[in-house]
Coordinates of C-alpha atoms in Angstrom, one line a residue:
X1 CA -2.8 31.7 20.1
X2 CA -5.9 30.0 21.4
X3 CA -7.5 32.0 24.1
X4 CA -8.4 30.4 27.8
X5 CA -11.5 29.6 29.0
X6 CA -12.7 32.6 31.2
X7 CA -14.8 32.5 34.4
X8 CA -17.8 35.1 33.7
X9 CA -17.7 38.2 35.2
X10 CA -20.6 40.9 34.9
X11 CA -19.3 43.7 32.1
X12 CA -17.4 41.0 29.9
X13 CA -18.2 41.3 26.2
X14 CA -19.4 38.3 24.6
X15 CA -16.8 37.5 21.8
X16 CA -15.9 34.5 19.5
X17 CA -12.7 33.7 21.3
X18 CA -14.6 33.6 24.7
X19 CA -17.1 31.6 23.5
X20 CA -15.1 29.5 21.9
X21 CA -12.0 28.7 24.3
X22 CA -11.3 26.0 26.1
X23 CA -8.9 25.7 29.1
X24 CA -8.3 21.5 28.1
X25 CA -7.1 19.6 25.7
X26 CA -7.3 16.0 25.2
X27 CA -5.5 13.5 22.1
X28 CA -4.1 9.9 22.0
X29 CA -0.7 8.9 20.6
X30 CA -0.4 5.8 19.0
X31 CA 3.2 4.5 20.3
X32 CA 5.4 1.6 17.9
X33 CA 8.7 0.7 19.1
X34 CA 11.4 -2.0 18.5
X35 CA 13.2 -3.9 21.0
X36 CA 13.2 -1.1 23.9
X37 CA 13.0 -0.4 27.9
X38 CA 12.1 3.0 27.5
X39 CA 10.6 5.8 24.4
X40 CA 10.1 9.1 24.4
X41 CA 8.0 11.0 21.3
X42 CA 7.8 14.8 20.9
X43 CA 4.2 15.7 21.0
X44 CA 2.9 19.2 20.0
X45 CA -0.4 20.5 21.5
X46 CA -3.5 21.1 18.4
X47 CA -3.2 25.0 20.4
X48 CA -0.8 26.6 22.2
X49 CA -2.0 27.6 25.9
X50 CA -0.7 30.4 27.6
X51 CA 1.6 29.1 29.9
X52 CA 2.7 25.5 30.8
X53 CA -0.4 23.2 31.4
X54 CA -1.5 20.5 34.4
X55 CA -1.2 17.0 32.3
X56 CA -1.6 13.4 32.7
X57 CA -1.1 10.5 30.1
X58 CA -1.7 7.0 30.1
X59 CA -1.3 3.6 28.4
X60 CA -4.7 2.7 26.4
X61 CA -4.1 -1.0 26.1
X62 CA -3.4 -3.6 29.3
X63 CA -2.5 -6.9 27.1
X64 CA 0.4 -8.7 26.4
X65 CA 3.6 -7.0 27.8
X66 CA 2.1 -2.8 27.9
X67 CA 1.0 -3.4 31.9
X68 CA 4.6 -3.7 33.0
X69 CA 5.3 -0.1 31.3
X70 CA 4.1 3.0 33.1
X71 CA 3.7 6.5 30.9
X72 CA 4.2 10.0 32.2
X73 CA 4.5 14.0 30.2
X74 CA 7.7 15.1 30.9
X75 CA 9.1 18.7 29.7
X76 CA 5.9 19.8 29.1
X77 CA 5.5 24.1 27.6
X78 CA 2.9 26.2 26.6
X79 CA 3.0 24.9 22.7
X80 CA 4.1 20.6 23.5
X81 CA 5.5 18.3 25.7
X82 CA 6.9 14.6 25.6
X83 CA 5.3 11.7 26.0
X84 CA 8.1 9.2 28.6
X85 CA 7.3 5.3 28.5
X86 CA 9.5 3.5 30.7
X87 CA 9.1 -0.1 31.8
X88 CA 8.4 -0.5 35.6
X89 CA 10.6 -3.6 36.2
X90 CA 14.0 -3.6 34.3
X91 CA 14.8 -7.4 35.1
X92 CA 12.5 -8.4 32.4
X93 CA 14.5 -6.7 30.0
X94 CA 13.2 -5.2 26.5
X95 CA 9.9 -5.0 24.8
X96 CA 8.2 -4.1 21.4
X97 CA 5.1 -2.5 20.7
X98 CA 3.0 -2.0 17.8
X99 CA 0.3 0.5 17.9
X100 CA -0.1 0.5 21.1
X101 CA -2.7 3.8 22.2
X102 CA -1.4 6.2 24.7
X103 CA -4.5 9.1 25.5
X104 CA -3.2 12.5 27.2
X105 CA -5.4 15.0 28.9
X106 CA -3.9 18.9 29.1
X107 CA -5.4 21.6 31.3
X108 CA -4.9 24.8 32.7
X109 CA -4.5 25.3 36.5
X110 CA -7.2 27.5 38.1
X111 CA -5.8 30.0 40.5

């Protein structure tokens, strides 16, 4: 399990986990899809955080047809979450893409 990031406090031990963890995670999805108003794709994160993270997604491209679909994470866990594309206005019916780019940001809440 990756280890969070870590504010410094005097008396903590140096380690290779501390040093090395990071409380974010970024990655981009490259979404294909045939005659559709809405998609959904399982994503899993490269490391498991320790609880459920703070995410955003969003849609990479802004030609054609991609500007009148919105993306949001939806069900998102400690290991993955689900990447929801959903077109904005339904009166203009179906679309398809083809390797369109979708980039995702995941971090942990401070507290």
């Amino acid at each position: 399990m990756a280890v969070p990031a870590t504010l410094w406090r005097p008396g903590m031990r140096i380690t290779d986990a501390r040093l090395n963890a990071k409380d974010y995670q970024a990655g981009q999805v490259v979404v294909s899809f045939t005659n559709l108003a809405s998609y959904t794709q399982n994503i899993v994160f490269p490391e498991p955080f320790p609880v459920a993270p703070i995410m955003n997604c969003e849609i990479a491209a802004g030609a054609g047809t991609t500007g009148r679909f919105e993306a949001r994470p939806i069900n998102v866990t400690a290991t993955g979450w689900t990447l929801f594309i959903l077109l904005t206005d339904a009166s203009e019916g179906p679309d398809t893409w083809a390797g369109v780019p979708v980039h995702w940001t995941a971090w942990m809440p401070t507290t």
